[in-house]
Coordinates of N, CA, C and O and ligand atoms in Angstrom, one line a residue:
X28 N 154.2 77.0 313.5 CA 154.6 78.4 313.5 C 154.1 79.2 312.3 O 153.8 80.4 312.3
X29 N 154.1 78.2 311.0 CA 154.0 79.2 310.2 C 152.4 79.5 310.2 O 151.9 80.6 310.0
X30 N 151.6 78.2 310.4 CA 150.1 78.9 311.0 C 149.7 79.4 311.4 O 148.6 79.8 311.1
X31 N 150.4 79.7 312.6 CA 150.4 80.9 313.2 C 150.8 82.8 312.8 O 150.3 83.9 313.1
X32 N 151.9 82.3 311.9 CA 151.9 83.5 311.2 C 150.9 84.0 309.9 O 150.4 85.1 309.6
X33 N 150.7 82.6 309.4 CA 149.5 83.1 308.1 C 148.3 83.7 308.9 O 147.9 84.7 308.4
X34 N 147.7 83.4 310.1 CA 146.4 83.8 310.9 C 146.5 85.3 311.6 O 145.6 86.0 311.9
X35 N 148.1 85.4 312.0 CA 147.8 86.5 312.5 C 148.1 87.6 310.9 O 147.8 88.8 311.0
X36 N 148.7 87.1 309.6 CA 148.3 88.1 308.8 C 147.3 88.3 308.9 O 147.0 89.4 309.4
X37 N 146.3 87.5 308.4 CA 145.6 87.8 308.1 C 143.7 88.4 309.2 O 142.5 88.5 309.0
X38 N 145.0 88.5 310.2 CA 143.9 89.1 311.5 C 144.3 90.6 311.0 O 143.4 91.5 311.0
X39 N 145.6 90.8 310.7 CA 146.0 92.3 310.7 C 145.8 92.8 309.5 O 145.8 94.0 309.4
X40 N 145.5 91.9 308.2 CA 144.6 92.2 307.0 C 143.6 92.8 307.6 O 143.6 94.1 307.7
X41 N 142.4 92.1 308.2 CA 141.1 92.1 308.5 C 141.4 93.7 309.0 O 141.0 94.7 308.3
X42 N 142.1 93.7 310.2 CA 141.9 94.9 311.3 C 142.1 96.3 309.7 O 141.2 97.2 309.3
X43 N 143.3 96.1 309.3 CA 143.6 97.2 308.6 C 142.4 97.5 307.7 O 142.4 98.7 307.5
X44 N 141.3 96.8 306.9 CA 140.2 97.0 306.2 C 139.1 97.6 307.3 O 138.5 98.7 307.1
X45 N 139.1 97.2 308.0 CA 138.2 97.7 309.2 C 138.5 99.1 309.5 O 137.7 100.0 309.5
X46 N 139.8 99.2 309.8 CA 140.3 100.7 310.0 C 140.1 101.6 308.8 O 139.8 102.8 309.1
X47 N 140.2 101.4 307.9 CA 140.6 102.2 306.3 C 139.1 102.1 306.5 O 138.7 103.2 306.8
X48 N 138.0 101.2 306.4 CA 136.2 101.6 306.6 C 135.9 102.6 307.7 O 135.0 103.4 307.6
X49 N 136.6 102.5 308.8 CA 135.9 103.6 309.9 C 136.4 105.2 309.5 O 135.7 106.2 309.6
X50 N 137.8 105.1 309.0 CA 138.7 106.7 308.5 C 137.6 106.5 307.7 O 136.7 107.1 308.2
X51 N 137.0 105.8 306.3 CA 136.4 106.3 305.0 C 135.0 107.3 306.0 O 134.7 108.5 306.0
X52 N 134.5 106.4 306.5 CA 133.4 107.0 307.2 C 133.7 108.2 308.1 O 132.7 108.8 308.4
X53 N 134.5 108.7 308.6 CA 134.9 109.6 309.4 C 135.1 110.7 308.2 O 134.6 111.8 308.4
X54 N 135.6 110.5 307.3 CA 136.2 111.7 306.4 C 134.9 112.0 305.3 O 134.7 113.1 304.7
X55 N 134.0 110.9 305.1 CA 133.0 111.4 304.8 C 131.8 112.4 305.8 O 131.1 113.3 305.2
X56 N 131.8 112.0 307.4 CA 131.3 113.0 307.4 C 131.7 114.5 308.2 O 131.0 115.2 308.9
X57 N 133.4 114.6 307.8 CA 133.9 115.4 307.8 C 134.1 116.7 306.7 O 134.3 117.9 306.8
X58 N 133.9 115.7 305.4 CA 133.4 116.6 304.4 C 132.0 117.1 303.9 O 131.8 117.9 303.0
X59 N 130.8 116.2 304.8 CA 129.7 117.0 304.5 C 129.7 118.3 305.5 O 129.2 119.4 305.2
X60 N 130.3 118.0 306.7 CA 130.2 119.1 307.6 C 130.8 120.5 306.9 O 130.3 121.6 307.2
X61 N 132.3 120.2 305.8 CA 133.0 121.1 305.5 C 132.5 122.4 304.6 O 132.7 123.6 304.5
X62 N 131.5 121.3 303.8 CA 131.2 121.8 302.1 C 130.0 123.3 302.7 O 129.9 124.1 301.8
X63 N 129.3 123.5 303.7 CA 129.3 125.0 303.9 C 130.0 125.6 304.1 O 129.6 126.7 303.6
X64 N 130.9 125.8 304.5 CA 132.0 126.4 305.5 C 132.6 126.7 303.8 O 132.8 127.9 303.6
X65 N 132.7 126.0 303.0 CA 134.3 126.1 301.8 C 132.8 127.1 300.9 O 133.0 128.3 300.4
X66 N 131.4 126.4 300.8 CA 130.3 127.7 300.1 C 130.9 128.9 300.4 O 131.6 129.6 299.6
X67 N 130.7 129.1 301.4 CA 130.6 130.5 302.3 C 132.1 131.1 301.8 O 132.0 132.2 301.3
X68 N 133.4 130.8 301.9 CA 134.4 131.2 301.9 C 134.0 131.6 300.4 O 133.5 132.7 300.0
X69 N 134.4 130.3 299.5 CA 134.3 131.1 298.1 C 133.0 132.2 297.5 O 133.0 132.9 296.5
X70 N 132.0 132.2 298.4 CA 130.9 133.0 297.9 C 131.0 134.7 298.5 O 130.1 135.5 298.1
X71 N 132.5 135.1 299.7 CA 132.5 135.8 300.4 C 133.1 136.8 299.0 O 134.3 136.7 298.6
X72 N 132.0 138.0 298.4 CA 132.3 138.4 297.3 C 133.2 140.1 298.0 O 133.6 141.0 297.3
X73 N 133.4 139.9 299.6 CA 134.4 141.1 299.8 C 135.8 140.5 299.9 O 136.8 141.2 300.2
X74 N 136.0 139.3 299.6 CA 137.3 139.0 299.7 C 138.1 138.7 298.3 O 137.2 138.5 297.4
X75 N 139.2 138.6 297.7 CA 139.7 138.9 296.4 C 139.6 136.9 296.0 O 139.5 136.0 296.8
X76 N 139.6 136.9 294.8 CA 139.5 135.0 294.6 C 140.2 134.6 295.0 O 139.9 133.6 295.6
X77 N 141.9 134.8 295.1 CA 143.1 134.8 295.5 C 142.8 134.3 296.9 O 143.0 133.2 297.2
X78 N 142.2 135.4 297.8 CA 142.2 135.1 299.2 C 141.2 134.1 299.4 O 141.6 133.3 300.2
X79 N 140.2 134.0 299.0 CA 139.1 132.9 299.1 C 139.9 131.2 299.0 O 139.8 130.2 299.7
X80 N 140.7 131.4 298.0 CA 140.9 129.9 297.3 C 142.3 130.0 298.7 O 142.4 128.9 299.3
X81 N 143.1 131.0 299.3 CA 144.2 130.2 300.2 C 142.9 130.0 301.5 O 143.1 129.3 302.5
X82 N 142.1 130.7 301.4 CA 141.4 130.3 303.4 C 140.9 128.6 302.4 O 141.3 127.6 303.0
X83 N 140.4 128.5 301.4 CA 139.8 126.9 301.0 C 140.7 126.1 301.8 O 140.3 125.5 302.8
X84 N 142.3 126.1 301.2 CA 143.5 125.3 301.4 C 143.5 125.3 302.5 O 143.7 124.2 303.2
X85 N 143.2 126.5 303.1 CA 144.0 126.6 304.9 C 142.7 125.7 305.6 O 143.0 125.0 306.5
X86 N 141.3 125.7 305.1 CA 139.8 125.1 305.8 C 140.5 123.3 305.5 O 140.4 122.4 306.3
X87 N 141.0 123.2 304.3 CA 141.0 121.8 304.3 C 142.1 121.2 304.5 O 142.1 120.0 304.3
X88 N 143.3 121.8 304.9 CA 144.3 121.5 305.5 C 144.4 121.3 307.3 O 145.2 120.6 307.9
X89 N 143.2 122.3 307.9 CA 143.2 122.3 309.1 C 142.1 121.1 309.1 O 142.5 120.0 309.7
X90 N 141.3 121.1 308.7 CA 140.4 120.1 308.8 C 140.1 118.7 308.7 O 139.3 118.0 309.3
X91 N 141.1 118.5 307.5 CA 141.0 117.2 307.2 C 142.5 116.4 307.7 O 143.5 116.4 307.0
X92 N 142.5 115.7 309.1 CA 144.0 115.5 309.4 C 145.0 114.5 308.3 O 146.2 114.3 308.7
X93 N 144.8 114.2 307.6 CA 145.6 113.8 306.3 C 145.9 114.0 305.0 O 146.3 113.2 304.1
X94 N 145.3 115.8 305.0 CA 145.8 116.3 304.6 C 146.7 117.7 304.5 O 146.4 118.9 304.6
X95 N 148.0 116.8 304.4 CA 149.1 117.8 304.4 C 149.9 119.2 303.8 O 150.9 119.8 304.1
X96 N 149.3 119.1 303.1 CA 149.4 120.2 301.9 C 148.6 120.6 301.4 O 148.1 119.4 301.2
X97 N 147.8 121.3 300.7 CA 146.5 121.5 299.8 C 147.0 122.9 298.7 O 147.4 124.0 299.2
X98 N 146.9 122.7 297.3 CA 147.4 124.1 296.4 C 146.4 124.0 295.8 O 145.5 123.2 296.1
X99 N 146.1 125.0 294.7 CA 145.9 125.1 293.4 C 146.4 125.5 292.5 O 146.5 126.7 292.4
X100 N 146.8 124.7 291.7 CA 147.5 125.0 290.4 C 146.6 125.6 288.9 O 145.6 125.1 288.5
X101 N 147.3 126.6 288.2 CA 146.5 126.9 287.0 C 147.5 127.1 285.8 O 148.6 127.6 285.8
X102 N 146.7 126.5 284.6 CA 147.9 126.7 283.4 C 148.0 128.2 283.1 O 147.1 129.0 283.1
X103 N 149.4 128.4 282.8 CA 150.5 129.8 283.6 C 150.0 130.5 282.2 O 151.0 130.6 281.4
X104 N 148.8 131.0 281.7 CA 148.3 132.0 280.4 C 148.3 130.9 279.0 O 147.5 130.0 278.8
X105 N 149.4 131.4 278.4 CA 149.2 130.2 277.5 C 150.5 129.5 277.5 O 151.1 129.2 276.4
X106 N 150.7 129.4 278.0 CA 152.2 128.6 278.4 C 151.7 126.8 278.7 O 150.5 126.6 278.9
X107 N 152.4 126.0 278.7 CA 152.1 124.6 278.5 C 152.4 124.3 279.5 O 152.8 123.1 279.6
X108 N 152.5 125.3 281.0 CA 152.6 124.8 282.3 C 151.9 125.2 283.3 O 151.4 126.3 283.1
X109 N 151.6 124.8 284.1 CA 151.1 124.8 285.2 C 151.8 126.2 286.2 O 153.0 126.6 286.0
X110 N 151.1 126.8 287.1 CA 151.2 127.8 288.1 C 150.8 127.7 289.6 O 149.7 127.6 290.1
X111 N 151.9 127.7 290.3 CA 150.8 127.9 291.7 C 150.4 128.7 291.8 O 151.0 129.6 291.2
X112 N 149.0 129.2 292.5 CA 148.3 130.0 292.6 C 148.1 129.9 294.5 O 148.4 130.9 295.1
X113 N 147.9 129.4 294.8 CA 147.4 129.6 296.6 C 147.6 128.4 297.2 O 147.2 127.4 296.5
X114 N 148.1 128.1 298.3 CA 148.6 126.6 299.0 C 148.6 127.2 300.3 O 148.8 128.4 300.6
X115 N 148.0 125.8 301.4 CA 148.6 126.0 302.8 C 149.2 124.7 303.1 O 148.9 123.5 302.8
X116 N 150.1 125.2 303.8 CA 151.3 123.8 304.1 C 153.0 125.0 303.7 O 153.3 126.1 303.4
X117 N 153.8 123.7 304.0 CA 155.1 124.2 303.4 C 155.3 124.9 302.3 O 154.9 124.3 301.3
X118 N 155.8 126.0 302.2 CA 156.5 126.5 301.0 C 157.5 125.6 299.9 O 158.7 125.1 300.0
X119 N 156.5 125.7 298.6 CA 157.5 124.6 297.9 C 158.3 125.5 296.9 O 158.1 126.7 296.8
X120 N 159.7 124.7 296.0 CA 160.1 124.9 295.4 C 159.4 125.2 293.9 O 159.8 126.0 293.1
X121 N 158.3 124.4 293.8 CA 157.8 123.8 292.9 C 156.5 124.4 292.2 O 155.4 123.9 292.1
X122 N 157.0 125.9 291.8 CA 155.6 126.9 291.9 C 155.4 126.8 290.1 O 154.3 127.1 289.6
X123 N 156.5 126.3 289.5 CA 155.9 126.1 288.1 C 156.0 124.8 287.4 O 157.1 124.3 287.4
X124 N 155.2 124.2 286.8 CA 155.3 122.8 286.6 C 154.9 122.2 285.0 O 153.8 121.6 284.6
X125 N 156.0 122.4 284.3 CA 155.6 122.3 283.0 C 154.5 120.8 282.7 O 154.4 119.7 283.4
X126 N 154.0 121.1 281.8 CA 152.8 119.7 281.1 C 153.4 118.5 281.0 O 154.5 118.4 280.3
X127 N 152.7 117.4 281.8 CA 153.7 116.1 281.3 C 154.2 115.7 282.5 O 153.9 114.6 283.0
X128 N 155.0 116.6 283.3 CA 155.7 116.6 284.4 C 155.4 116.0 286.0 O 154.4 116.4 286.6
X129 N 155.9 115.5 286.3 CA 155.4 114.9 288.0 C 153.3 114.2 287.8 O 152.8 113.9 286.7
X130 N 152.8 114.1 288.8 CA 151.7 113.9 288.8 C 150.5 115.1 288.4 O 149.3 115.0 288.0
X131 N 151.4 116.6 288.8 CA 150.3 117.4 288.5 C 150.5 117.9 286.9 O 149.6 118.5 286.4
X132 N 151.5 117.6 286.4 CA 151.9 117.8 285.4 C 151.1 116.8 284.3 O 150.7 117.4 283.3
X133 N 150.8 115.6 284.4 CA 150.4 114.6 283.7 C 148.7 114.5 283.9 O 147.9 114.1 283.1
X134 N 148.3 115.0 284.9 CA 146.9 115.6 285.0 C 146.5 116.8 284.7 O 145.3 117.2 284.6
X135 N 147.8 117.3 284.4 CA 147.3 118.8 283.1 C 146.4 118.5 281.7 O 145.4 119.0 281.2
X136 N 147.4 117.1 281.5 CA 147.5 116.3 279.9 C 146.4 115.3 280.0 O 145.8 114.9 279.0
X137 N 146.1 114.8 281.3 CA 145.0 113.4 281.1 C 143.7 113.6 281.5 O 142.8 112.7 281.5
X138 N 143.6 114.9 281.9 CA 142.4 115.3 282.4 C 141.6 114.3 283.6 O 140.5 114.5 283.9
X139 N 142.2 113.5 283.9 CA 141.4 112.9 285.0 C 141.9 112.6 286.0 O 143.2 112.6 286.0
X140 N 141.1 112.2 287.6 CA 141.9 112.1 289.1 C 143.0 111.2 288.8 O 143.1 110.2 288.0
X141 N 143.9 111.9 289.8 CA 145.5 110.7 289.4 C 145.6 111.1 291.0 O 146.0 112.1 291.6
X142 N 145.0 109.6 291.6 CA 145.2 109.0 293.1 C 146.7 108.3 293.3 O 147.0 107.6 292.3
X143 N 147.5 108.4 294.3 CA 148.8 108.0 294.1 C 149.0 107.6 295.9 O 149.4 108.5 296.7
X144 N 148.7 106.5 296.2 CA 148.6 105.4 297.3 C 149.8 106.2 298.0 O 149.9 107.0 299.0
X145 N 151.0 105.3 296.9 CA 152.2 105.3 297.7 C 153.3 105.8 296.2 O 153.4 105.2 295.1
X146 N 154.1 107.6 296.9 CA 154.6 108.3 295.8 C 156.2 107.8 295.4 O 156.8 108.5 294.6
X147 N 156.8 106.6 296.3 CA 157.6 106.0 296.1 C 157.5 105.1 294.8 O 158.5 105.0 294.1
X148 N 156.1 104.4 294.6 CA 156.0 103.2 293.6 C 156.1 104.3 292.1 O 156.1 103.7 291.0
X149 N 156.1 106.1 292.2 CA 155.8 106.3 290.9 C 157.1 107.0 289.7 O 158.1 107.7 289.9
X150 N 156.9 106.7 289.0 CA 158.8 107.4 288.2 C 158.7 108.7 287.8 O 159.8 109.3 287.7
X151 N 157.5 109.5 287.5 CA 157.6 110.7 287.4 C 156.9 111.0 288.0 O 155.7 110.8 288.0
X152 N 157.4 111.6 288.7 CA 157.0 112.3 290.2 C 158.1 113.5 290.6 O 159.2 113.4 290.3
X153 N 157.3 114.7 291.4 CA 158.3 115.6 291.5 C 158.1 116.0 292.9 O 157.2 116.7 293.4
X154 N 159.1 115.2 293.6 CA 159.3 115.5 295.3 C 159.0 116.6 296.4 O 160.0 117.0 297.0
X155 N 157.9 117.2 296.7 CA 158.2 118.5 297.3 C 158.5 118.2 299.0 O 158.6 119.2 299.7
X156 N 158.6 117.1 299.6 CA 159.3 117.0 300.3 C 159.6 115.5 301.3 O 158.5 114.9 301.5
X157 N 160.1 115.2 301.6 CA 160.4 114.0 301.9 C 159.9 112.9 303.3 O 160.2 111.9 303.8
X158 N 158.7 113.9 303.3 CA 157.4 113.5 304.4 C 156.0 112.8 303.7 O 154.9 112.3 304.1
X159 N 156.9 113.2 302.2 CA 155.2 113.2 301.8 C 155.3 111.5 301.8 O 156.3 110.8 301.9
X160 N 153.8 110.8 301.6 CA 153.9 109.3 301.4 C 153.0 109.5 300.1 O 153.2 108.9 299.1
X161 N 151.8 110.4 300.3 CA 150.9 109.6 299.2 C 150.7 110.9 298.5 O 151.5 111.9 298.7
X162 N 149.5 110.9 297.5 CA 149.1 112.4 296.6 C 147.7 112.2 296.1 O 147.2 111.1 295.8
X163 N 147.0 113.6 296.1 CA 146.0 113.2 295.3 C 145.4 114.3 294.2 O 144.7 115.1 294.7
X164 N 145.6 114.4 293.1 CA 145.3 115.7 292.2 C 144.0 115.5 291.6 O 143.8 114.3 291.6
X165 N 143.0 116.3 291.0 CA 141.8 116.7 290.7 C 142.0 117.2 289.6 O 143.2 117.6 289.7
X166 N 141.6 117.5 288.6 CA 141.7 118.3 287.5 C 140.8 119.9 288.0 O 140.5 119.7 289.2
X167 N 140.4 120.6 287.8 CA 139.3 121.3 287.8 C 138.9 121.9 286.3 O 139.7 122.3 285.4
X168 N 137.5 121.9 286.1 CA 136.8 122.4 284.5 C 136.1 123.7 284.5 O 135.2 123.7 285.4
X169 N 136.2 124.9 283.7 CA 135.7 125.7 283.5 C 135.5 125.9 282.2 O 136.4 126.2 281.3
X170 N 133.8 125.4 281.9 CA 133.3 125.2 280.8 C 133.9 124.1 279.8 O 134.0 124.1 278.5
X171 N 134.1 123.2 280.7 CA 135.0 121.7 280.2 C 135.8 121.6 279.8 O 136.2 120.6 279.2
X172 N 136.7 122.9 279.8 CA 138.1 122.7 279.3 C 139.0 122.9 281.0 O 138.8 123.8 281.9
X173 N 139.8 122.1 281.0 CA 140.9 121.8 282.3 C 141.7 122.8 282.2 O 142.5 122.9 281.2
X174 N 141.4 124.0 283.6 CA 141.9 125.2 283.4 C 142.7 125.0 285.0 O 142.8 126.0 285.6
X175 N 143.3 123.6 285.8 CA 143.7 123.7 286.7 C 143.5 122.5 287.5 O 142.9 121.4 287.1
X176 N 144.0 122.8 288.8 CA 143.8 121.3 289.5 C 144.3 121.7 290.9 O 145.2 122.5 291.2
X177 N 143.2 120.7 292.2 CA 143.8 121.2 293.8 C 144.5 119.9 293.6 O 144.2 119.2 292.7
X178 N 145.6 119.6 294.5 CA 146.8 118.8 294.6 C 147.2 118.9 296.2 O 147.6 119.9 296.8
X179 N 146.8 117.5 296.7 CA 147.2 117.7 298.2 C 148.0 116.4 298.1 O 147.9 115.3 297.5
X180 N 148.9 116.9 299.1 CA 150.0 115.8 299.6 C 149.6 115.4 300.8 O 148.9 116.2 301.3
X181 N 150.1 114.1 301.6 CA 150.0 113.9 303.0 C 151.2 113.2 303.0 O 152.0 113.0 302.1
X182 N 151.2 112.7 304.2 CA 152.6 112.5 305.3 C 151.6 110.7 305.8 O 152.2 109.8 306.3
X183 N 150.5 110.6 305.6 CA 149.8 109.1 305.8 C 149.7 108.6 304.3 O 149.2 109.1 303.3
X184 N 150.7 106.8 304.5 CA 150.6 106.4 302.9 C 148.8 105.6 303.1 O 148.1 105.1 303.9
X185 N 148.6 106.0 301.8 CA 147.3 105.2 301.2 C 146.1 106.0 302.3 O 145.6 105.5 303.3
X186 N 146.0 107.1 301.8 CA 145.1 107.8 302.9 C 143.7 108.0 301.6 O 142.5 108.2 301.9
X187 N 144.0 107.9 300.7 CA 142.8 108.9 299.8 C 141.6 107.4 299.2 O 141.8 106.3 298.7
X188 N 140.5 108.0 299.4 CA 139.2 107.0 299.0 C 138.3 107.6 298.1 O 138.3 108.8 298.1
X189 N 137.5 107.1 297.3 CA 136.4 107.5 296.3 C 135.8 108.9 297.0 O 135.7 109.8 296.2
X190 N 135.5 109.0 298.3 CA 135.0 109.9 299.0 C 135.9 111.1 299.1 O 135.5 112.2 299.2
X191 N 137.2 110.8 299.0 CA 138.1 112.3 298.5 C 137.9 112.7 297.3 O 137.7 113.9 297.2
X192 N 138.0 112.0 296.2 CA 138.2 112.3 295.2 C 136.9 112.9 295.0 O 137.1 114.0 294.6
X193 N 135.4 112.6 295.3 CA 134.0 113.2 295.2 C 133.7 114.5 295.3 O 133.1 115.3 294.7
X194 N 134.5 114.3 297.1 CA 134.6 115.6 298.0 C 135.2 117.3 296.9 O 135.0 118.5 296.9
X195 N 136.4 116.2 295.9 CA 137.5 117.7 295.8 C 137.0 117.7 294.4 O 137.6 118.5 293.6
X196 N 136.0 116.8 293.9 CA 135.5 117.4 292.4 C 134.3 118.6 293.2 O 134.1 119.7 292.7
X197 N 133.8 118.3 294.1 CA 132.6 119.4 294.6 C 133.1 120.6 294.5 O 132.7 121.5 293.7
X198 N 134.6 120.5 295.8 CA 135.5 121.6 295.8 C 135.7 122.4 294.5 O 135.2 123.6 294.4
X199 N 136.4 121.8 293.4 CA 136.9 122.3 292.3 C 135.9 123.0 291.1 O 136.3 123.7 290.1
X200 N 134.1 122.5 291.4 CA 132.9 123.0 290.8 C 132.5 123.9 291.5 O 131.4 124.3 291.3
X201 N 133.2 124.3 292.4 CA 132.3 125.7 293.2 C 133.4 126.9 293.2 O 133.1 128.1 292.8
X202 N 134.8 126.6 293.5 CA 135.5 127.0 292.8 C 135.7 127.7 291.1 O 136.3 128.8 290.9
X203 N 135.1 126.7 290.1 CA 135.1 127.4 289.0 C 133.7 128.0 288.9 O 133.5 128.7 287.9
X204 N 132.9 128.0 289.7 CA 131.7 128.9 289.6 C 132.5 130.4 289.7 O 132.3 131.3 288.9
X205 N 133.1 130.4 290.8 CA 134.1 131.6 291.2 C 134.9 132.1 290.3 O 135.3 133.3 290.6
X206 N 135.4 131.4 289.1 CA 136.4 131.8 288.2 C 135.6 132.1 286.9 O 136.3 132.5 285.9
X207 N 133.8 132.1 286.9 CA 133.6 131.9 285.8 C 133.3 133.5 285.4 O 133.1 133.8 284.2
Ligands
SME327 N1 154.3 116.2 293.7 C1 153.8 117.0 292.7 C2 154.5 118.3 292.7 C3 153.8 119.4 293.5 S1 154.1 119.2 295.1 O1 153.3 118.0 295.6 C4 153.5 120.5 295.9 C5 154.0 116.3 291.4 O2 154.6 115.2 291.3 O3 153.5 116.8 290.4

């Protein structure tokens, strides 16, 4: 019996790598298809930046099915926190987010991607809603100093791969072309 159960783990190991390889590959070339479509939005110089960066959220929220949320956050002038600035998904509580704080908060301070599998395993973390399973934040750089970050939540644990994080540094450099 228990042979049986070590083999079918490890059938359902196998399958689950297999599956997480075909999603990587599907979302990659869901994001080469995206990255004109998000050009074109941010380059649409009759629309205000404001409106540009929520159609981004709303393109990659409709688009990419595991991703459930999409913002961007900006540090709030000179204040040591963070700002929402434009999101599609639920309205959060969570529009100001001091330095330090939750995951977008600590990627204010660490300047680098903070991938988050499963948002249960983390201690500072700041809940925006009780669907979410996983996270993924970006810093974004204008003229190399970290003036912000996109931050998407999903409702699938362990959804985010090298090819997200690639995809939303492209996002966040076309973006600050826009801010510069
Ligand atoms: N979960 C984030 C807070 C922002 S919401 O996801 C919209 C965090 O821990 O910083």
């Amino acid at each position: 019996m228990s042979g049986f159960l070590t083999n079918l783990y490890k059938y359902v190991s196998a399958l689950a790598i297999i599956f997480k390889y075909f999603c990587t590959k599907i979302s990659t070339m869901s994001f080469q298809k995206l990255k004109p479509e998000i050009k074109a939005i941010l380059e649409s110089e009759n629309l205000s930046v404001d409106h540009r960066l929520s159609q981004v959220c709303e393109v990659l929220k409709e688009n990419i099915p595991y991703y459930d949320w999409v913002g961007f956050y900006f540090k709030n002038g000179d204040k040591d926190e963070l700002k929402l600035r434009s999101f599609a998904g639920e309205p959060t509580d969570h529009t100001i987010i001091p330095f330090g704080k939750g995951i977008c908060g600590q990627v204010a301070v660490s300047n680098k991607n903070f991938v988050v599998p499963d948002v249960k395993a983390q201690t500072n973390y700041i809940a925006c809603s009780i669907n979410v399973k996983a996270e993924i934040v970006v810093p974004l750089f204008l003229n190399g100093e970290n003036i912000g970050q996109i931050d998407i939540d999903s409702h699938t644990p362990d959804p985010f791969s090298k090819e997200d994080e690639n995809f939303l540094q492209w996002v966040n450099e076309r973006v600050a072309k826009v801010l510069s």
